[in-house]
Coordinates of C-alpha atoms in Angstrom, one line a residue:
M1 CA 0.6 41.1 6.7
G2 CA 3.9 39.3 6.5
I3 CA 6.6 38.8 9.2
F4 CA 10.3 38.2 9.0
L5 CA 12.3 36.0 11.3
K6 CA 15.8 35.9 12.8
L7 CA 17.5 33.5 15.1
V8 CA 18.0 34.4 18.8
R9 CA 18.8 31.3 20.8
L10 CA 18.8 27.5 20.7
T11 CA 18.5 25.5 23.9
A12 CA 17.4 22.1 25.1
N13 CA 15.9 20.6 28.2
K14 CA 19.2 18.8 29.1
P15 CA 22.0 20.6 31.1
S16 CA 24.6 19.0 28.9
F17 CA 23.4 20.9 25.9
K18 CA 25.5 23.8 24.8
T19 CA 23.3 26.8 24.2
A20 CA 23.8 28.7 20.9
T21 CA 23.1 32.4 21.0
F22 CA 22.9 34.0 17.6
R23 CA 23.9 37.5 16.4
D24 CA 23.6 39.7 13.3
G25 CA 26.2 39.1 10.7
L26 CA 28.4 36.0 10.7
N27 CA 27.7 33.2 13.2
M28 CA 30.3 30.4 13.1
V29 CA 30.0 27.1 14.9
I30 CA 33.5 25.6 14.9
A31 CA 34.4 21.9 15.5
H32 CA 37.9 21.6 16.8
R33 CA 40.2 18.7 16.9
S34 CA 41.7 18.8 20.3
A35 CA 45.4 18.3 20.9
K36 CA 44.8 15.4 23.1
S37 CA 42.2 13.7 20.9
T38 CA 43.2 10.4 19.4
N39 CA 43.0 9.0 15.9
T40 CA 39.7 7.3 16.9
D41 CA 38.1 10.7 17.9
S42 CA 36.0 12.3 15.2
R43 CA 34.4 15.7 14.8
N44 CA 31.6 14.1 12.7
G45 CA 29.7 13.5 15.9
V46 CA 30.3 16.7 17.9
G47 CA 27.1 18.3 16.7
K48 CA 27.7 20.7 13.8
S49 CA 25.0 19.2 11.7
S50 CA 22.9 18.4 14.8
L51 CA 22.6 22.1 15.5
L52 CA 21.3 22.8 12.0
Q53 CA 19.0 19.8 12.3
A54 CA 17.6 21.0 15.6
I55 CA 16.8 24.4 14.1
D56 CA 15.1 22.8 11.1
Y57 CA 13.2 20.4 13.5
C58 CA 11.7 23.4 15.3
F59 CA 10.6 24.8 12.0
G60 CA 8.6 21.7 11.3
G61 CA 11.3 19.5 9.8
S62 CA 11.4 15.7 10.0
V63 CA 14.2 13.5 11.3
K64 CA 15.4 10.9 8.8
P65 CA 17.1 7.6 9.5
K66 CA 20.6 8.9 8.6
D67 CA 20.3 12.1 10.6
S68 CA 22.3 12.3 13.8
L69 CA 19.2 13.3 15.8
N70 CA 17.5 10.1 14.8
K71 CA 19.2 8.4 17.7
L72 CA 17.2 10.7 20.0
K73 CA 13.8 9.8 18.6
D74 CA 12.7 7.6 21.5
S75 CA 14.1 9.9 24.1
D76 CA 12.6 12.8 26.2
W77 CA 14.9 15.4 24.5
E78 CA 13.2 18.7 23.7
F79 CA 14.7 21.7 21.8
S80 CA 13.7 25.3 22.2
L81 CA 14.4 27.8 19.5
T82 CA 13.7 31.4 20.1
V83 CA 13.3 33.6 17.0
L84 CA 12.9 37.4 16.7
V85 CA 9.8 38.4 14.7
D86 CA 9.9 41.7 12.8
G87 CA 12.9 42.7 14.9
K88 CA 10.8 43.3 18.1
H89 CA 8.8 40.2 19.2
E90 CA 10.3 37.0 20.5
L91 CA 8.6 33.7 19.9
T92 CA 9.9 30.5 21.4
I93 CA 9.3 27.2 19.6
Q94 CA 9.6 24.1 21.7
R95 CA 9.6 20.6 20.1
G96 CA 10.4 17.2 21.4
F97 CA 10.2 13.6 20.2
Q98 CA 7.3 12.6 22.3
V99 CA 4.7 14.7 20.5
S100 CA 4.3 15.6 16.8
G101 CA 3.5 19.3 17.1
V102 CA 5.2 22.3 18.7
S103 CA 4.6 24.3 21.8
L104 CA 4.8 28.1 21.3
S105 CA 5.3 30.8 23.9
G106 CA 6.3 34.5 23.9
A107 CA 4.5 37.1 21.8
L108 CA 1.5 34.9 21.0
K109 CA -1.0 37.8 21.3
E110 CA 1.1 40.2 19.3
L111 CA 1.4 37.7 16.5
R112 CA -2.4 37.0 16.7
L113 CA -1.7 33.4 17.6
R114 CA -3.9 33.8 20.7
D115 CA -6.6 36.2 21.7
D116 CA -6.2 35.7 25.4
D117 CA -3.2 36.0 27.8
E118 CA -2.5 32.3 28.0
P119 CA 1.4 31.9 27.9
N120 CA 1.5 28.7 25.8
L121 CA 0.0 27.4 22.6
Y122 CA 0.2 23.9 21.2
M123 CA 0.0 23.6 17.4
G124 CA -0.1 20.6 15.2
L125 CA 2.8 20.3 12.8
R126 CA 0.6 21.0 9.7
A127 CA -1.0 24.0 11.3
W128 CA 2.4 25.3 12.4
T129 CA 4.0 25.1 8.9
D130 CA 0.9 26.5 7.3
W131 CA 1.1 29.5 9.6
L132 CA 4.8 29.9 8.9
G133 CA 4.1 29.7 5.1
S134 CA 1.3 32.2 5.2
R135 CA 2.9 34.7 7.5
V136 CA 6.6 34.4 6.6
F137 CA 6.4 33.8 2.8
G138 CA 2.8 34.9 2.0
L139 CA 1.9 31.4 0.7
D140 CA -1.7 30.5 0.1
S141 CA -3.6 29.0 3.0
S142 CA -4.1 25.3 3.1
L143 CA -7.7 25.7 1.9
E144 CA -6.7 27.7 -1.2
R145 CA -3.5 26.2 -2.4
S146 CA -3.3 23.4 -4.9
E147 CA -1.4 20.2 -4.6
Y148 CA 1.4 21.7 -6.7
S149 CA 1.7 25.0 -4.7
P150 CA 5.0 25.9 -3.0
T151 CA 5.1 24.8 0.7
F152 CA 6.9 26.4 3.6
R153 CA 9.1 23.4 4.2
R154 CA 10.4 23.2 0.6
V155 CA 10.9 27.0 0.3
F156 CA 12.6 27.1 3.8
G157 CA 15.1 24.5 2.5
H158 CA 16.8 27.2 0.5
F159 CA 17.6 29.2 3.7
L160 CA 18.9 26.2 5.7
R161 CA 20.7 23.3 4.0
F162 CA 22.3 20.7 6.2
R163 CA 21.9 17.2 4.5
D164 CA 24.4 16.1 1.9
D165 CA 21.7 15.8 -0.8
A166 CA 20.9 19.5 -0.3
Y167 CA 24.2 20.4 -1.8
I168 CA 23.9 18.8 -5.2
D169 CA 21.9 21.4 -7.2
P170 CA 21.3 25.1 -6.5
F171 CA 17.6 24.7 -7.4
E172 CA 16.9 21.6 -5.3
T173 CA 17.1 21.1 -1.6
F174 CA 16.7 17.3 -1.3
A175 CA 17.3 14.2 -3.5
K176 CA 14.8 13.2 -6.1
Q177 CA 12.9 16.4 -5.9
R178 CA 10.1 16.5 -8.4
A179 CA 10.4 18.6 -11.5
Y180 CA 7.3 20.6 -10.8
Q181 CA 8.5 21.4 -7.2
R182 CA 11.8 22.7 -8.6
E183 CA 9.8 24.9 -11.0
V184 CA 7.2 26.3 -8.7
D185 CA 9.5 26.7 -5.7
N186 CA 12.2 28.6 -7.6
S187 CA 9.6 30.7 -9.5
F188 CA 8.1 31.7 -6.2
L189 CA 11.5 32.5 -4.6
L190 CA 12.7 34.6 -7.6
G191 CA 9.5 36.6 -7.7
L192 CA 8.0 35.0 -10.8
N193 CA 4.4 33.8 -11.0
S194 CA 4.5 30.3 -9.4
R195 CA 0.9 29.7 -10.4
L196 CA 2.1 29.3 -13.9
G197 CA 4.3 26.5 -12.8
E198 CA 1.3 24.9 -11.1
A199 CA -0.7 25.3 -14.3
W200 CA 2.1 23.7 -16.3
Q201 CA 2.1 20.6 -14.0
E202 CA -1.7 20.4 -14.3
L203 CA -1.3 20.4 -18.1
R204 CA 1.3 17.7 -17.8
D205 CA -1.1 15.6 -15.7
R206 CA -3.9 16.1 -18.2
N207 CA -1.6 15.1 -21.1
S208 CA -0.3 12.0 -19.2
S209 CA -3.9 11.0 -18.5
Y210 CA -4.3 10.6 -22.3
G211 CA -1.3 8.3 -22.5
K212 CA 2.1 8.7 -24.1
V213 CA 0.9 8.1 -27.7
Q214 CA 1.5 10.9 -30.2
M215 CA -1.2 12.5 -32.3
D216 CA -0.2 10.6 -35.5
E217 CA -0.4 7.3 -33.5
V218 CA -3.8 8.2 -32.3
A219 CA -5.0 9.0 -35.8
E220 CA -3.6 5.7 -37.1
R221 CA -5.2 3.6 -34.3
L222 CA -8.5 5.4 -34.7
G223 CA -8.6 4.7 -38.4
E224 CA -7.9 1.0 -37.8
L225 CA -10.6 0.7 -35.1
E226 CA -13.2 2.5 -37.1
S227 CA -12.7 0.2 -40.0
R228 CA -12.9 -2.9 -37.8
R229 CA -16.0 -1.5 -36.1
A230 CA -17.7 -1.0 -39.5
S231 CA -17.0 -4.6 -40.4
A232 CA -18.3 -5.8 -37.0
E233 CA -21.5 -3.8 -37.4
V234 CA -22.2 -5.6 -40.8
Q235 CA -21.6 -9.0 -39.2
L236 CA -23.7 -8.2 -36.2
A237 CA -26.6 -7.1 -38.5
Q238 CA -26.4 -10.4 -40.3
L239 CA -26.5 -12.4 -37.1
E240 CA -29.4 -10.4 -35.7
R241 CA -31.3 -11.0 -39.0
Q242 CA -30.7 -14.8 -38.6
L243 CA -31.9 -14.6 -35.1
R244 CA -35.1 -12.8 -36.1
D245 CA -35.8 -15.5 -38.8
F246 CA -34.8 -18.4 -36.6
R247 CA -37.6 -21.0 -35.9
V248 CA -36.8 -23.4 -33.1
L249 CA -37.8 -27.1 -33.5
P250 CA -37.6 -29.0 -30.2
E251 CA -37.5 -32.4 -32.1
Y252 CA -34.8 -31.1 -34.4
R253 CA -32.2 -33.6 -33.4
A254 CA -34.5 -36.6 -33.6
I255 CA -35.7 -35.6 -37.1
E256 CA -32.1 -35.0 -38.1
H257 CA -31.1 -38.4 -36.8
N258 CA -34.1 -40.0 -38.7
A259 CA -33.1 -38.2 -41.9
N260 CA -29.6 -39.5 -41.6
K261 CA -31.0 -43.0 -41.1
L262 CA -33.1 -42.6 -44.2
T263 CA -30.1 -41.4 -46.2
A264 CA -28.1 -44.4 -45.0
E265 CA -30.9 -46.8 -45.9
M266 CA -31.3 -45.2 -49.4
Q267 CA -27.6 -45.5 -49.9
R268 CA -27.8 -49.2 -49.0
L269 CA -30.7 -49.7 -51.4
A270 CA -28.8 -47.9 -54.1
N271 CA -25.8 -50.1 -53.6
A272 CA -28.1 -53.2 -53.9
M273 CA -29.7 -51.9 -57.1
L274 CA -26.2 -51.4 -58.5
I275 CA -25.3 -55.0 -57.8
D276 CA -28.6 -56.3 -59.3
A277 CA -28.1 -54.2 -62.4
E278 CA -24.6 -55.6 -62.9
L279 CA -25.9 -59.2 -62.3
L280 CA -28.9 -58.6 -64.7
A281 CA -26.5 -57.4 -67.4
L282 CA -24.4 -60.5 -66.9
Y283 CA -27.4 -62.9 -67.1
Q284 CA -28.8 -61.1 -70.2
S285 CA -25.4 -61.4 -71.9
R286 CA -25.2 -65.1 -71.0
L287 CA -28.8 -65.8 -72.2
A288 CA -28.0 -64.1 -75.5
S289 CA -25.0 -66.2 -76.0
E290 CA -26.9 -69.5 -75.7
S291 CA -27.3 -71.0 -79.3
D292 CA -29.9 -73.5 -80.8
E293 CA -27.6 -74.6 -83.8
D294 CA -26.9 -78.3 -84.4
D295 CA -23.3 -78.9 -83.5
S296 CA -23.6 -82.7 -84.3
L297 CA -20.6 -82.4 -86.6
N298 CA -18.5 -81.3 -83.8
L299 CA -19.9 -84.1 -81.7
K300 CA -19.2 -86.5 -84.4
A301 CA -15.6 -85.5 -84.8
L302 CA -15.3 -85.7 -81.0
Y303 CA -16.7 -89.2 -81.0
E304 CA -14.5 -90.5 -83.8
E305 CA -11.5 -89.1 -82.0
A306 CA -12.6 -90.7 -78.7
G307 CA -13.3 -94.0 -80.5
V308 CA -9.8 -94.1 -81.7
L309 CA -8.4 -93.3 -78.3
F310 CA -10.9 -95.3 -76.2
P311 CA -12.5 -97.9 -78.6
H312 CA -14.0 -99.9 -75.8
A313 CA -15.1 -97.1 -73.6
V314 CA -17.4 -95.2 -76.0
Q315 CA -20.7 -97.1 -75.7
K316 CA -23.4 -94.5 -76.2
S317 CA -24.7 -93.4 -79.5
L318 CA -24.3 -89.9 -80.9
D319 CA -28.1 -89.3 -80.8
Q320 CA -28.1 -89.9 -77.0
V321 CA -25.4 -87.2 -76.5
R322 CA -27.3 -84.8 -78.7
A323 CA -30.4 -85.3 -76.7
F324 CA -28.6 -84.7 -73.4
R325 CA -26.9 -81.6 -74.6
A326 CA -30.2 -80.1 -75.8
E327 CA -31.7 -80.7 -72.4
V328 CA -28.9 -79.0 -70.6
A329 CA -29.1 -75.9 -72.8
S330 CA -32.8 -75.7 -72.3
N331 CA -32.4 -75.9 -68.6
R332 CA -29.7 -73.1 -68.5
K333 CA -31.9 -70.8 -70.6
E334 CA -34.8 -71.4 -68.3
Y335 CA -32.6 -70.6 -65.3
L336 CA -31.2 -67.4 -66.8
A337 CA -34.7 -66.3 -67.8
T338 CA -36.0 -67.0 -64.4
E339 CA -33.2 -65.0 -62.7
I340 CA -33.7 -62.1 -65.1
R341 CA -37.3 -61.9 -64.2
R342 CA -36.5 -62.1 -60.5
I343 CA -33.9 -59.4 -60.7
E344 CA -36.2 -57.1 -62.7
A345 CA -38.9 -57.6 -60.1
S346 CA -36.5 -56.9 -57.3
K347 CA -35.3 -53.7 -59.2
R348 CA -38.8 -52.5 -59.4
E349 CA -39.4 -53.2 -55.8
L350 CA -36.1 -51.4 -54.8
E351 CA -37.0 -48.4 -57.0
S352 CA -40.4 -48.2 -55.3
T353 CA -38.9 -48.4 -51.8
L354 CA -36.2 -45.9 -52.7
S355 CA -38.7 -43.5 -54.0
H356 CA -40.8 -43.9 -50.8
L357 CA -37.7 -43.4 -48.7
D358 CA -36.7 -40.3 -50.7
E359 CA -40.2 -38.8 -50.2
K360 CA -39.9 -39.3 -46.4
R361 CA -36.3 -37.9 -46.4
Q362 CA -37.4 -34.9 -48.4
A363 CA -40.2 -34.2 -45.9
E364 CA -37.7 -34.4 -43.0
M365 CA -35.2 -32.2 -44.8
S366 CA -37.9 -29.7 -45.6
I367 CA -38.6 -29.4 -41.9
L368 CA -34.9 -29.1 -41.1
R369 CA -34.6 -26.3 -43.7
T370 CA -37.3 -24.2 -42.2
H371 CA -36.6 -25.0 -38.5
R372 CA -33.4 -25.2 -36.4
A373 CA -32.3 -26.8 -33.2
L374 CA -32.4 -24.9 -29.8
D375 CA -28.7 -25.4 -29.2
D376 CA -28.0 -23.8 -32.7
F377 CA -30.1 -20.9 -31.6
V378 CA -28.2 -20.6 -28.4
E379 CA -24.9 -20.7 -30.2
L380 CA -26.1 -18.1 -32.6
Q381 CA -27.1 -15.9 -29.7
R382 CA -23.7 -16.5 -28.1
K383 CA -21.9 -15.3 -31.2
S384 CA -24.2 -12.4 -31.5
G385 CA -23.6 -11.4 -27.9
A386 CA -19.8 -11.8 -28.2
L387 CA -19.8 -9.7 -31.3
S388 CA -22.0 -7.1 -29.7
G389 CA -19.7 -6.9 -26.7
A390 CA -16.7 -6.6 -29.0
L391 CA -18.4 -3.9 -30.9
K392 CA -19.2 -2.0 -27.8
S393 CA -15.6 -2.3 -26.7
M394 CA -14.4 -1.0 -30.0
S395 CA -16.9 1.8 -29.9
A396 CA -15.7 2.8 -26.4
K397 CA -12.1 2.7 -27.6
V398 CA -13.0 4.8 -30.7
D399 CA -14.8 7.3 -28.4
E400 CA -11.8 7.2 -26.1
L401 CA -9.3 7.8 -28.9
R402 CA -11.5 10.6 -30.2
E403 CA -11.5 12.1 -26.8
V404 CA -7.7 11.6 -26.6
R405 CA -7.3 13.4 -29.9
K406 CA -9.7 16.1 -28.8
G407 CA -8.0 16.3 -25.4
K408 CA -4.5 16.4 -26.8
S409 CA -5.5 19.1 -29.2
A410 CA -7.0 21.0 -26.3
V411 CA -3.8 20.5 -24.2
K412 CA -1.7 21.6 -27.1
A413 CA -3.7 24.7 -27.5
A414 CA -3.5 25.3 -23.7
E415 CA 0.2 24.8 -23.8
L416 CA 0.6 27.4 -26.5
E417 CA -1.6 29.8 -24.5
L418 CA 0.3 29.1 -21.3
A419 CA 3.7 29.4 -23.0
S420 CA 2.5 32.9 -24.1
R421 CA 1.5 33.8 -20.6
T422 CA 4.8 32.5 -19.2
Q423 CA 6.8 34.6 -21.7
E424 CA 4.6 37.6 -20.9
D425 CA 5.0 37.1 -17.1
F426 CA 8.8 36.8 -17.6
E427 CA 9.1 40.0 -19.6
Q428 CA 7.0 41.9 -17.0
R429 CA 9.1 40.7 -14.1
L430 CA 12.4 40.7 -15.8
G431 CA 13.3 44.2 -14.4
R432 CA 13.0 42.9 -10.8
L433 CA 14.6 39.6 -11.7
A434 CA 17.6 41.3 -13.4
S435 CA 19.1 42.5 -10.1
T436 CA 19.2 38.9 -8.8
I437 CA 20.8 37.7 -12.0
A438 CA 23.3 40.5 -11.9
R439 CA 24.1 39.8 -8.3
F440 CA 24.8 36.1 -9.1
N441 CA 27.3 37.1 -11.8
E442 CA 28.8 39.7 -9.4
I443 CA 29.5 37.0 -6.8
F444 CA 31.4 34.9 -9.3
L445 CA 33.3 37.9 -10.6
S446 CA 34.3 38.8 -7.1
L447 CA 35.5 35.2 -6.3
Y448 CA 36.9 34.0 -9.6
K449 CA 37.2 37.1 -11.8
E450 CA 35.0 35.2 -14.3
E451 CA 31.4 35.7 -15.2
A452 CA 28.6 33.2 -14.5
D453 CA 25.0 33.2 -15.4
L454 CA 21.8 32.5 -13.5
V455 CA 19.6 31.4 -16.4
V456 CA 15.8 31.6 -16.2
D457 CA 14.3 30.3 -19.3
P458 CA 10.5 30.7 -20.0
S459 CA 10.5 27.7 -22.3
A460 CA 7.6 26.3 -24.3
S461 CA 6.9 23.9 -21.4
G462 CA 7.3 26.2 -18.4
Y463 CA 10.1 27.9 -16.4
R464 CA 13.5 26.2 -16.5
F465 CA 16.4 27.1 -14.2
K466 CA 20.1 26.5 -14.5
V467 CA 23.5 28.1 -13.9
S468 CA 26.2 28.6 -16.4
I469 CA 29.5 28.8 -14.6
P470 CA 33.1 28.9 -15.7
R471 CA 34.8 25.6 -15.9
Q472 CA 31.5 23.8 -16.0
G473 CA 31.7 20.4 -14.2
S474 CA 34.2 21.6 -11.5
H475 CA 33.1 20.2 -8.1
G476 CA 34.2 23.3 -6.2
L477 CA 32.5 25.8 -8.6
G478 CA 29.3 23.7 -8.5
K479 CA 29.3 24.2 -4.7
V480 CA 29.9 27.9 -5.0
S481 CA 27.0 28.2 -7.4
I482 CA 24.8 26.8 -4.6
F483 CA 26.3 29.3 -2.1
A484 CA 25.8 32.2 -4.6
Y485 CA 22.2 31.3 -5.4
D486 CA 21.2 31.0 -1.8
L487 CA 22.9 34.3 -1.0
C488 CA 21.0 36.0 -3.9
L489 CA 17.7 34.6 -2.5
S490 CA 18.5 35.7 1.0
E491 CA 19.3 39.2 -0.2
R492 CA 16.2 39.4 -2.3
W493 CA 13.9 38.4 0.5
S494 CA 15.5 40.8 2.9
Q495 CA 14.1 43.6 0.6
A496 CA 10.6 42.4 1.4
D497 CA 8.6 43.0 4.5
S498 CA 8.5 39.3 5.2
G499 CA 10.7 36.2 4.9
I500 CA 13.7 34.5 6.5
R501 CA 16.5 36.9 7.6
F502 CA 19.1 34.2 8.1
L503 CA 21.0 31.9 5.8
A504 CA 22.5 28.7 7.2
H505 CA 25.1 26.4 5.5
D506 CA 27.2 23.5 6.6
S507 CA 30.8 23.5 5.4
I508 CA 29.8 21.0 2.8
V509 CA 29.0 24.1 0.7
F510 CA 32.8 24.7 0.4
D511 CA 33.9 21.1 -0.4
G512 CA 36.5 21.3 -3.1
V513 CA 36.6 25.1 -3.0
D514 CA 40.1 26.7 -2.8
E515 CA 40.9 28.5 0.5
R516 CA 40.8 32.0 -1.1
Q517 CA 37.4 31.4 -2.7
T518 CA 36.1 29.9 0.6
A519 CA 37.3 33.0 2.5
G520 CA 35.9 35.2 -0.2
S521 CA 32.5 33.5 0.0
I522 CA 32.4 33.8 3.8
N523 CA 33.4 37.5 3.6
L524 CA 30.6 38.1 1.0
A525 CA 28.0 36.4 3.2
T526 CA 29.2 38.3 6.3
K527 CA 29.2 41.7 4.7
S528 CA 25.8 41.1 3.1
A529 CA 24.3 40.0 6.4
E530 CA 25.7 42.9 8.3
Q531 CA 24.4 45.4 5.7
R532 CA 20.9 43.9 5.9
G533 CA 20.7 43.3 9.6
A534 CA 20.5 39.6 8.7
Q535 CA 22.5 36.5 9.8
Y536 CA 24.8 34.0 8.1
L537 CA 25.2 30.8 10.1
L538 CA 28.1 28.5 9.1
T539 CA 29.1 25.2 10.8
I540 CA 32.6 24.3 9.9
N541 CA 35.7 22.3 11.0
S542 CA 38.5 24.3 12.4
D543 CA 41.1 23.0 9.9
D544 CA 38.7 24.0 7.0
I545 CA 38.7 27.6 8.0
P546 CA 41.1 29.8 5.9
F547 CA 42.0 32.0 8.9
K548 CA 44.8 33.9 7.2
D549 CA 42.7 34.7 4.1
L550 CA 39.8 35.8 6.3
E551 CA 42.0 38.0 8.4
E552 CA 43.2 39.7 5.2
L553 CA 39.6 40.4 4.4
D554 CA 39.0 41.9 7.8
V555 CA 36.6 39.1 8.9
D556 CA 36.7 38.8 12.7
T557 CA 36.4 35.1 13.1
K558 CA 36.9 35.3 16.9
S559 CA 33.9 37.6 17.6
S560 CA 31.9 35.7 14.9
T561 CA 32.3 32.4 16.6
I562 CA 29.2 31.7 18.6
L563 CA 29.9 28.1 19.6
E564 CA 33.0 25.9 19.7
L565 CA 32.8 22.1 19.8
F566 CA 35.5 19.6 20.7
D567 CA 36.0 16.0 19.8
D568 CA 38.1 14.8 22.8
S569 CA 35.1 13.8 24.9
S570 CA 31.3 13.5 24.8
E571 CA 31.1 16.7 26.9
G572 CA 32.7 18.7 24.2
G573 CA 29.9 18.1 21.7
L574 CA 26.7 20.1 21.2
L575 CA 24.5 17.7 23.1
G576 CA 27.1 16.8 25.7
I577 CA 26.7 13.2 24.7
R578 CA 28.2 11.2 21.9
L579 CA 25.6 10.0 19.4

């Protein structure tokens, strides 16, 4: 069974702290600029935002480096926030900076926080926010929710905004909020099925796990890989066949070296035979040119000529010359014949040697043809192993791409089915959602006499939220859209048996807004809170308050002011000290 909460009182363990006591309707915390304050005094440190931070801190919030309360993190300061539960039970939440959790007191037994009568209960921060989420908003327990489910802290941010980055977008309460958080949180707050938003994010995760490639890219890459794999399978089969037929010869390299030597020796002998053949041809040609004819006539003519020229020098007879020449010719023929016989004998010997060497070489080559070296076998194994590894990698990639294709097809089918469920959910809940959409438009009509739309789009990829306002892009109207959305949510949850019955804003929500629209917004929030028995808490600088316009709207700013802060001294601030 759910509970609803309202603010009762905020105190601290320091006497300098100014207690804030809350009421139904409008609660204004006003920062004044004192008449005696100097130009160096500033209301930025008097404690307007610190009050909102302290409330948020008691509800399990964190203190960030730029928050004003960050300067107290190493101190013994403790804040105590008393809330009214279901309009009848008071629960006090005490939280300091020395421990991480909260200390609870008050209606512990009535709220089933304790079974005994012990007055206090310490709860760890996670247990505290889980309890708030479950009891205040009906969120799933920590054991049942998924990592994408709405959380109390994110949902609570729509009822209390105090940091600057909370006033940028109506649907986000902090900077860089994830898209799925925006979707599930606002779906939940507007009464839509937030589990659909969780399902959409799970589908996005599944899809992203398959990579960013499109289906046509997957098909193209798959075709290329399957073709390469088929070619690799053929090559691997050939290598494996060679390995099966491989016969290792340990002396392979020695035999290979000997065969190479035989080849070189045969080449040398072949060269020698070529030289002998050329020489034999020359000698045979010379021998054939030798003539046995009597050339005495030539000798006679030579002698007669020599006798004329050298009458006293020519002594020998022609017969002597003829005899000498015949002897020389005979000797040359004999020499040529002898050389021809020697070369022919050498040729026969070389041919025989060459034939013998060729037989030995052929025997060696026959061994080399049928056997291989061990290192060749190892290299063949290496190639086979490398190709086998590459083939396995390709096969794994093919399987992966097939799975991607299959998975993407499944995701696509799931997206279509989920889109149908989202549309169906939207149509079923549109009747209840319509009042919130109409109220958003009504607020803008009241303030600007122009219509604005709160757009909820059950798109093909999940719920999408946006606002369509007049003069889109106007800074002031953008802030009013945040105010209007939060007020719509606050009113919607007041109709439930559980939830937060207060709405808190810093004056940032009215930055750039005209005085009349600021007064109109405050008046709307005041009247709404009074009618619902709820609270609207606004922290604002005194010179930002449109007193005249509020008076015309019958807003009693005096009775609605629960706390006044001054900038002339440290005592004038919320904490009683200057941060």
